[in-house]
């Protein structure tokens, strides 16, 4: 399914071109700083899922070669990355296709859903059984109906579930469910996203906007988790402003999805998104007068890890764009206030894009993934340029409606 009226921005096309060398026999590899596959790294499920989603977006927009790449990703997700003997998918495989990890991770599984949904939007029908399989796997093995949230890690045979619970995996399940509910015949998955968002909205209120990341098996926050590993790439200590921004955008996507369906919209969705964005700008943006968002803060708002991650900037762009779109639909009685907010978000977008192009973008499509607190290239948490997911979505978020999801919105344009 190719969009007949939408042309991707030049930077989007450059990102897709930069990502093409990631294709390897059994999926998509981890790109190093030179844009070539780092063969010392395994083939990650989350990278293959995210790259497949990105190439599906390119295919929908008619970018040459992207459909072939998306099909390659779907094939890998359906075959070599799928565990032939147990439920679900390997978290990573070696270049020869053998498992590189025994544990399974729900975070990575969510990107199978996202990839399959986007591939279907691109007209790749072989993604349909993959989507059904992935949705069924989440429901049967990961989803906890009592808490309305998902577990995080399990043994290869799925008989032992780790007691750790994380908000990050659930954030990406929210994204995956919003994509899936746009897929014909899968609209019921919106309710999972809403249950997760309800808990997040409550946590934002309880912790003054500084969302906890780590929890016990009964969803009690563990605020000291990983204090000795504050810069962990997936489980850092403290609160993560990049996730505040990402949640702001996802809450607004869910709000728009409800509006699109004529369903009641919770009154606290928009204020929560506004609060998360405002807090990120006040506590995480340029605290040392150097531009950029810090990676983490503690629960008093003090920066902990001051590195600047490209993905956080991209989610800042996404949140600002989503808020500008959302408030533009507010009633006439708020016209003056709306215009003031629109102007602020537009100014923020201009500032963030200028900073991103100056500091993170080495060349068209090539974005450094981490800078230190002085905005110099760093590899404390991330090395190389593993994937283009956050950056690509940032380049299109201002051009598509908030609902349906990115891929289905593009397909309808």
Short mmCIF file of C-alpha atoms in Angstrom, two decimals:
data_model
loop_
_atom_site.label_atom_id
_atom_site.label_comp_id
_atom_site.label_asym_id
_atom_site.label_seq_id
_atom_site.Cartn_x
_atom_site.Cartn_y
_atom_site.Cartn_z
CA UNK A 1 0.00 0.00 0.00
CA UNK A 2 1.77 3.14 -1.22
CA UNK A 3 0.78 6.65 -0.15
CA UNK A 4 -0.07 8.56 -3.31
CA UNK A 5 0.04 12.09 -1.87
CA UNK A 6 2.75 12.14 0.81
CA UNK A 7 6.45 12.60 0.12
CA UNK A 8 8.88 11.89 2.93
CA UNK A 9 11.18 14.76 3.97
CA UNK A 10 14.70 14.59 2.55
CA UNK A 11 16.18 13.67 5.94
CA UNK A 12 13.78 10.72 6.24
CA UNK A 13 14.95 9.37 2.89
CA UNK A 14 18.58 9.93 3.92
CA UNK A 15 18.00 7.96 7.13
CA UNK A 16 16.51 5.06 5.20
CA UNK A 17 19.47 5.11 2.82
CA UNK A 18 21.91 5.17 5.74
CA UNK A 19 20.15 2.15 7.30
CA UNK A 20 20.29 -0.11 4.24
CA UNK A 21 23.69 -1.68 5.08
CA UNK A 22 22.13 -3.03 8.30
CA UNK A 23 20.52 -5.88 6.35
CA UNK A 24 22.31 -9.16 7.05
CA UNK A 25 21.29 -12.73 6.31
CA UNK A 26 19.27 -13.26 9.49
CA UNK A 27 17.80 -9.82 10.14
CA UNK A 28 19.22 -6.34 10.69
CA UNK A 29 22.57 -5.86 12.38
CA UNK A 30 23.86 -3.24 14.78
CA UNK A 31 25.38 -0.34 12.83
CA UNK A 32 28.72 0.97 14.01
CA UNK A 33 29.90 4.60 13.88
CA UNK A 34 30.78 4.26 10.18
CA UNK A 35 27.30 3.03 9.26
CA UNK A 36 28.46 -0.53 8.63
CA UNK A 37 27.37 -3.58 10.61
CA UNK A 38 29.38 -4.19 13.76
CA UNK A 39 29.86 -7.96 13.48
CA UNK A 40 30.97 -8.17 17.11
CA UNK A 41 27.37 -7.43 18.07
CA UNK A 42 24.59 -10.04 17.75
CA UNK A 43 21.48 -9.51 15.69
CA UNK A 44 19.06 -7.97 18.16
CA UNK A 45 15.32 -8.65 18.00
CA UNK A 46 14.51 -5.07 18.96
CA UNK A 47 16.72 -3.66 16.20
CA UNK A 48 15.32 -5.99 13.55
CA UNK A 49 11.77 -5.12 14.60
CA UNK A 50 12.42 -1.38 14.63
CA UNK A 51 14.28 -1.40 11.31
CA UNK A 52 11.50 -3.42 9.69
CA UNK A 53 8.98 -0.84 10.93
CA UNK A 54 11.13 1.97 9.50
CA UNK A 55 11.49 0.36 6.10
CA UNK A 56 7.75 -0.31 6.05
CA UNK A 57 7.19 3.42 6.55
CA UNK A 58 9.53 4.03 3.63
CA UNK A 59 7.69 1.48 1.51
CA UNK A 60 4.35 3.17 2.22
CA UNK A 61 5.84 6.49 1.13
CA UNK A 62 7.12 4.90 -2.08
CA UNK A 63 10.86 5.09 -1.32
CA UNK A 64 12.66 2.78 -3.72
CA UNK A 65 14.00 -0.45 -2.20
CA UNK A 66 12.19 -0.09 1.13
CA UNK A 67 9.53 -2.71 0.45
CA UNK A 68 12.25 -5.28 -0.24
CA UNK A 69 13.96 -4.36 3.04
CA UNK A 70 10.69 -4.56 4.99
CA UNK A 71 9.98 -7.99 3.52
CA UNK A 72 13.49 -9.07 4.53
CA UNK A 73 12.77 -8.02 8.10
CA UNK A 74 9.42 -9.80 8.22
CA UNK A 75 11.03 -12.99 6.95
CA UNK A 76 13.73 -12.84 9.64
CA UNK A 77 11.16 -12.19 12.37
CA UNK A 78 9.07 -15.11 11.18
CA UNK A 79 11.96 -17.57 10.82
CA UNK A 80 15.49 -17.16 12.20
CA UNK A 81 14.61 -14.91 15.16
CA UNK A 82 11.64 -17.08 16.13
CA UNK A 83 12.37 -19.75 18.71
CA UNK A 84 11.49 -23.06 16.96
CA UNK A 85 11.16 -25.01 20.21
CA UNK A 86 9.56 -22.59 22.66
CA UNK A 87 7.07 -19.71 22.69
CA UNK A 88 8.21 -16.35 21.41
CA UNK A 89 11.36 -14.88 19.93
CA UNK A 90 15.04 -14.93 20.76
CA UNK A 91 16.23 -11.62 22.21
CA UNK A 92 19.33 -11.91 20.02
CA UNK A 93 20.97 -14.36 17.64
CA UNK A 94 24.54 -14.67 16.42
CA UNK A 95 25.39 -13.95 12.80
CA UNK A 96 25.10 -17.68 12.04
CA UNK A 97 21.55 -17.78 13.42
CA UNK A 98 22.28 -19.54 16.71
CA UNK A 99 20.79 -18.05 19.91
CA UNK A 100 22.96 -15.40 21.57
CA UNK A 101 20.83 -15.17 24.72
CA UNK A 102 18.76 -17.62 26.72
CA UNK A 103 16.48 -15.04 28.33
CA UNK A 104 13.50 -13.58 26.53
CA UNK A 105 12.49 -9.93 26.83
CA UNK A 106 9.02 -8.50 26.39
CA UNK A 107 10.52 -5.15 25.32
CA UNK A 108 11.93 -6.74 22.17
CA UNK A 109 8.71 -8.69 21.53
CA UNK A 110 6.72 -5.45 21.28
CA UNK A 111 8.71 -4.47 18.19
CA UNK A 112 7.59 -7.64 16.43
CA UNK A 113 4.03 -6.32 16.76
CA UNK A 114 5.03 -2.85 15.55
CA UNK A 115 6.97 -4.25 12.58
CA UNK A 116 4.17 -6.59 11.52
CA UNK A 117 1.48 -3.92 11.79
CA UNK A 118 3.51 -1.44 9.74
CA UNK A 119 4.33 -4.10 7.15
CA UNK A 120 0.62 -4.84 6.77
CA UNK A 121 -0.01 -1.13 6.25
CA UNK A 122 2.60 -1.36 3.48
CA UNK A 123 0.63 -4.18 1.86
CA UNK A 124 2.97 -7.00 2.92
CA UNK A 125 0.37 -9.68 3.65
CA UNK A 126 2.85 -12.28 4.90
CA UNK A 127 3.11 -10.12 8.02
CA UNK A 128 -0.44 -11.04 9.09
CA UNK A 129 0.32 -14.41 10.74
CA UNK A 130 3.37 -12.82 12.38
CA UNK A 131 1.19 -10.10 13.89
CA UNK A 132 -1.38 -12.61 15.14
CA UNK A 133 1.38 -14.77 16.63
CA UNK A 134 3.05 -11.84 18.40
CA UNK A 135 -0.19 -10.49 19.82
CA UNK A 136 -1.16 -13.94 21.06
CA UNK A 137 2.27 -14.40 22.65
CA UNK A 138 1.95 -11.16 24.64
CA UNK A 139 -1.54 -12.10 25.79
CA UNK A 140 -0.66 -15.63 26.87
CA UNK A 141 2.81 -15.25 28.35
CA UNK A 142 3.56 -11.62 29.25
CA UNK A 143 0.33 -9.81 30.07
CA UNK A 144 -0.80 -9.66 33.71
CA UNK A 145 -4.53 -9.01 33.72
CA UNK A 146 -4.60 -8.30 37.46
CA UNK A 147 -2.33 -5.27 37.13
CA UNK A 148 -3.06 -4.34 33.55
CA UNK A 149 0.67 -4.39 32.77
CA UNK A 150 3.27 -6.68 31.23
CA UNK A 151 6.18 -8.66 32.72
CA UNK A 152 9.70 -7.88 31.56
CA UNK A 153 11.97 -10.93 31.28
CA UNK A 154 11.54 -14.72 31.26
CA UNK A 155 13.42 -17.96 30.71
CA UNK A 156 13.67 -19.31 27.19
CA UNK A 157 10.83 -21.79 27.75
CA UNK A 158 8.69 -19.08 29.42
CA UNK A 159 8.23 -21.12 32.59
CA UNK A 160 10.17 -18.69 34.85
CA UNK A 161 9.19 -15.02 34.91
CA UNK A 162 11.67 -12.59 36.43
CA UNK A 163 10.11 -10.59 39.31
CA UNK A 164 11.40 -7.28 37.91
CA UNK A 165 8.80 -5.08 36.24
CA UNK A 166 9.68 -2.11 34.06
CA UNK A 167 7.76 0.82 32.63
CA UNK A 168 9.92 0.89 29.47
CA UNK A 169 8.65 -2.40 28.06
CA UNK A 170 5.09 -1.34 28.83
CA UNK A 171 5.63 1.97 27.07
CA UNK A 172 6.56 0.09 23.92
CA UNK A 173 3.65 -2.29 24.35
CA UNK A 174 1.46 0.83 24.41
CA UNK A 175 3.02 1.93 21.13
CA UNK A 176 2.61 -1.57 19.67
CA UNK A 177 -1.04 -1.79 20.73
CA UNK A 178 -1.78 1.63 19.23
CA UNK A 179 -0.28 0.36 15.98
CA UNK A 180 -2.12 -2.95 16.18
CA UNK A 181 -5.50 -1.34 16.91
CA UNK A 182 -5.19 0.55 13.62
CA UNK A 183 -4.84 -2.77 11.80
CA UNK A 184 -8.17 -4.04 10.46
CA UNK A 185 -9.58 -6.68 12.80
CA UNK A 186 -7.34 -5.78 15.76
CA UNK A 187 -9.12 -2.76 17.23
CA UNK A 188 -9.58 -4.45 20.63
CA UNK A 189 -5.91 -3.93 21.45
CA UNK A 190 -6.53 -0.24 22.12
CA UNK A 191 -7.89 -1.25 25.53
CA UNK A 192 -4.53 -2.69 26.59
CA UNK A 193 -2.83 0.57 25.73
CA UNK A 194 -5.44 2.47 27.75
CA UNK A 195 -4.97 0.28 30.83
CA UNK A 196 -1.22 0.90 30.78
CA UNK A 197 -1.72 4.62 30.26
CA UNK A 198 -4.13 4.79 33.20
CA UNK A 199 -1.40 3.48 35.51
CA UNK A 200 1.17 5.86 34.04
CA UNK A 201 -1.13 8.86 34.47
CA UNK A 202 -1.66 7.91 38.12
CA UNK A 203 2.10 7.55 38.66
CA UNK A 204 2.75 10.95 37.08
CA UNK A 205 0.34 12.49 39.58
CA UNK A 206 1.82 10.57 42.53
CA UNK A 207 5.47 11.39 41.77
CA UNK A 208 5.07 15.00 40.63
CA UNK A 209 5.74 14.07 37.03
CA UNK A 210 9.00 12.19 37.65
CA UNK A 211 7.87 8.80 36.47
CA UNK A 212 9.42 5.75 38.20
CA UNK A 213 11.00 3.25 35.82
CA UNK A 214 11.46 0.14 37.98
CA UNK A 215 8.99 -1.94 40.00
CA UNK A 216 8.49 -5.14 41.97
CA UNK A 217 6.34 -7.99 40.69
CA UNK A 218 3.32 -6.33 42.36
CA UNK A 219 4.10 -2.95 40.78
CA UNK A 220 5.54 -1.27 43.85
CA UNK A 221 8.07 1.38 42.69
CA UNK A 222 11.74 0.58 43.42
CA UNK A 223 13.28 4.03 43.43
CA UNK A 224 16.81 2.88 44.34
CA UNK A 225 17.05 0.31 41.54
CA UNK A 226 20.42 0.41 39.71
CA UNK A 227 21.79 3.32 41.74
CA UNK A 228 25.19 1.72 41.14
CA UNK A 229 24.54 1.52 37.35
CA UNK A 230 23.03 4.93 36.63
CA UNK A 231 23.86 4.98 32.90
CA UNK A 232 22.40 1.57 32.02
CA UNK A 233 20.96 1.75 28.47
CA UNK A 234 17.66 0.07 29.38
CA UNK A 235 17.37 0.21 33.19
CA UNK A 236 19.03 3.44 34.38
CA UNK A 237 18.72 4.68 37.95
CA UNK A 238 16.20 7.42 38.67
CA UNK A 239 13.71 8.84 36.20
CA UNK A 240 14.22 9.22 32.46
CA UNK A 241 13.03 12.51 30.91
CA UNK A 242 13.16 10.97 27.44
CA UNK A 243 10.42 8.62 28.59
CA UNK A 244 8.39 11.52 29.99
CA UNK A 245 8.48 12.98 26.48
CA UNK A 246 7.70 9.65 24.83
CA UNK A 247 4.78 9.06 27.18
CA UNK A 248 3.47 12.55 26.45
CA UNK A 249 3.34 11.71 22.75
CA UNK A 250 1.85 8.24 23.26
CA UNK A 251 -0.86 9.58 25.58
CA UNK A 252 -1.79 12.07 22.87
CA UNK A 253 -1.84 9.34 20.23
CA UNK A 254 -4.24 7.36 22.45
CA UNK A 255 -6.36 10.47 23.03
CA UNK A 256 -6.60 11.05 19.28
CA UNK A 257 -7.44 7.38 18.69
CA UNK A 258 -10.35 7.66 21.12
CA UNK A 259 -11.53 10.84 19.43
CA UNK A 260 -11.29 9.16 16.03
CA UNK A 261 -13.56 6.37 17.29
CA UNK A 262 -16.04 8.69 18.97
CA UNK A 263 -15.19 7.30 22.41
CA UNK A 264 -15.00 9.26 25.64
CA UNK A 265 -11.59 10.84 26.24
CA UNK A 266 -10.29 10.99 29.83
CA UNK A 267 -10.01 14.64 30.88
CA UNK A 268 -6.55 14.10 32.38
CA UNK A 269 -4.84 12.86 29.20
CA UNK A 270 -3.97 16.27 27.71
CA UNK A 271 -2.98 17.90 31.03
CA UNK A 272 -0.74 14.91 31.84
CA UNK A 273 1.02 15.17 28.47
CA UNK A 274 1.46 18.91 28.97
CA UNK A 275 2.85 18.36 32.47
CA UNK A 276 5.37 15.72 31.34
CA UNK A 277 6.62 17.93 28.54
CA UNK A 278 6.88 21.04 30.70
CA UNK A 279 8.80 19.15 33.38
CA UNK A 280 11.25 17.74 30.83
CA UNK A 281 11.88 21.23 29.50
CA UNK A 282 12.33 22.74 32.97
CA UNK A 283 14.43 20.01 34.61
CA UNK A 284 16.20 18.14 31.83
CA UNK A 285 16.84 20.69 29.07
CA UNK A 286 20.22 22.47 29.31
CA UNK A 287 20.66 22.36 33.11
CA UNK A 288 24.36 23.26 32.75
CA UNK A 289 23.62 25.88 30.07
CA UNK A 290 24.75 23.43 27.38
CA UNK A 291 21.83 22.61 25.08
CA UNK A 292 20.22 19.20 25.10
CA UNK A 293 18.26 16.90 27.39
CA UNK A 294 20.10 15.02 30.15
CA UNK A 295 19.58 11.26 30.24
CA UNK A 296 18.32 10.86 33.83
CA UNK A 297 17.34 12.81 36.94
CA UNK A 298 16.66 11.76 40.52
CA UNK A 299 13.28 12.11 42.22
CA UNK A 300 14.00 15.68 43.24
CA UNK A 301 14.70 16.64 39.64
CA UNK A 302 18.49 16.82 39.97
CA UNK A 303 20.42 15.55 36.91
CA UNK A 304 22.18 12.22 37.45
CA UNK A 305 23.50 11.13 34.04
CA UNK A 306 24.14 14.30 32.04
CA UNK A 307 24.91 12.65 28.70
CA UNK A 308 22.70 13.76 25.80
CA UNK A 309 21.07 10.90 23.89
CA UNK A 310 19.83 11.41 20.35
CA UNK A 311 16.66 9.44 21.08
CA UNK A 312 15.67 11.82 23.88
CA UNK A 313 15.95 14.80 21.55
CA UNK A 314 13.86 12.95 18.96
CA UNK A 315 11.17 12.26 21.54
CA UNK A 316 11.26 15.92 22.58
CA UNK A 317 10.51 16.79 18.96
CA UNK A 318 7.75 14.18 18.90
CA UNK A 319 6.14 15.46 22.10
CA UNK A 320 6.27 19.12 21.04
CA UNK A 321 4.76 18.29 17.65
CA UNK A 322 2.04 16.11 19.19
CA UNK A 323 1.12 18.79 21.74
CA UNK A 324 0.94 21.45 19.04
CA UNK A 325 -1.40 19.24 17.04
CA UNK A 326 -3.52 18.30 20.07
CA UNK A 327 -4.12 21.81 21.37
CA UNK A 328 -4.98 23.05 17.89
CA UNK A 329 -8.21 21.06 18.13
CA UNK A 330 -9.32 22.78 21.35
CA UNK A 331 -12.42 24.96 21.42
CA UNK A 332 -12.77 28.57 20.27
CA UNK A 333 -13.00 29.86 23.86
CA UNK A 334 -9.31 29.09 24.23
CA UNK A 335 -8.12 30.65 20.98
CA UNK A 336 -5.69 33.15 22.57
CA UNK A 337 -4.29 30.57 24.98
CA UNK A 338 -4.02 27.98 22.22
CA UNK A 339 -2.11 30.36 19.99
CA UNK A 340 0.32 31.13 22.78
CA UNK A 341 0.92 27.41 23.36
CA UNK A 342 1.26 26.74 19.64
CA UNK A 343 3.87 29.48 19.39
CA UNK A 344 5.83 28.01 22.30
CA UNK A 345 5.82 24.49 20.83
CA UNK A 346 6.79 25.83 17.41
CA UNK A 347 9.68 27.75 18.97
CA UNK A 348 10.78 24.64 20.87
CA UNK A 349 10.67 22.57 17.70
CA UNK A 350 12.83 25.06 15.85
CA UNK A 351 15.30 25.12 18.74
CA UNK A 352 15.49 21.32 19.01
CA UNK A 353 15.89 20.75 15.29
CA UNK A 354 18.63 23.37 15.06
CA UNK A 355 20.45 21.78 17.99
CA UNK A 356 20.04 18.28 16.54
CA UNK A 357 21.41 19.26 13.15
CA UNK A 358 24.34 21.09 14.70
CA UNK A 359 25.36 18.55 17.34
CA UNK A 360 23.99 15.08 16.48
CA UNK A 361 23.82 14.98 12.68
CA UNK A 362 27.19 14.16 11.12
CA UNK A 363 25.84 13.94 7.57
CA UNK A 364 22.44 13.36 5.92
CA UNK A 365 20.93 10.32 7.64
CA UNK A 366 23.90 9.80 10.00
CA UNK A 367 23.13 10.74 13.60
CA UNK A 368 25.49 10.27 16.54
CA UNK A 369 23.63 8.43 19.31
CA UNK A 370 25.28 10.00 22.38
CA UNK A 371 27.01 13.22 23.40
CA UNK A 372 28.57 14.12 26.75
CA UNK A 373 27.39 17.03 28.92
CA UNK A 374 29.48 19.41 26.80
CA UNK A 375 27.92 18.08 23.58
CA UNK A 376 30.98 16.14 22.47
CA UNK A 377 30.63 12.62 21.00
CA UNK A 378 30.56 9.97 23.73
CA UNK A 379 30.08 6.22 24.08
CA UNK A 380 29.37 5.89 27.80
CA UNK A 381 25.99 4.25 27.21
CA UNK A 382 25.66 3.85 23.42
CA UNK A 383 28.29 3.16 20.80
CA UNK A 384 27.80 3.42 17.06
CA UNK A 385 24.51 4.22 15.31
CA UNK A 386 22.44 1.08 16.01
CA UNK A 387 19.17 2.05 14.30
CA UNK A 388 17.11 4.94 12.88
CA UNK A 389 13.75 4.39 14.61
CA UNK A 390 13.58 7.47 16.87
CA UNK A 391 15.09 9.81 14.29
CA UNK A 392 12.91 8.66 11.42
CA UNK A 393 9.72 9.08 13.43
CA UNK A 394 10.86 12.56 14.50
CA UNK A 395 11.19 13.56 10.84
CA UNK A 396 7.58 12.64 10.04
CA UNK A 397 5.66 13.33 13.26
CA UNK A 398 4.88 16.92 12.27
CA UNK A 399 3.38 15.79 8.96
CA UNK A 400 0.88 13.11 10.02
CA UNK A 401 -2.21 13.15 12.25
CA UNK A 402 -1.99 11.76 15.80
CA UNK A 403 -4.28 8.87 14.86
CA UNK A 404 -4.17 6.33 13.40
CA UNK A 405 -0.59 5.13 14.02
CA UNK A 406 2.33 6.35 11.88
CA UNK A 407 2.15 3.60 9.27
CA UNK A 408 -1.63 3.55 8.85
CA UNK A 409 -1.75 7.35 8.82
CA UNK A 410 0.82 7.43 6.01
CA UNK A 411 -1.10 4.75 4.11
CA UNK A 412 -4.24 6.91 4.21
CA UNK A 413 -2.54 10.10 3.01
#
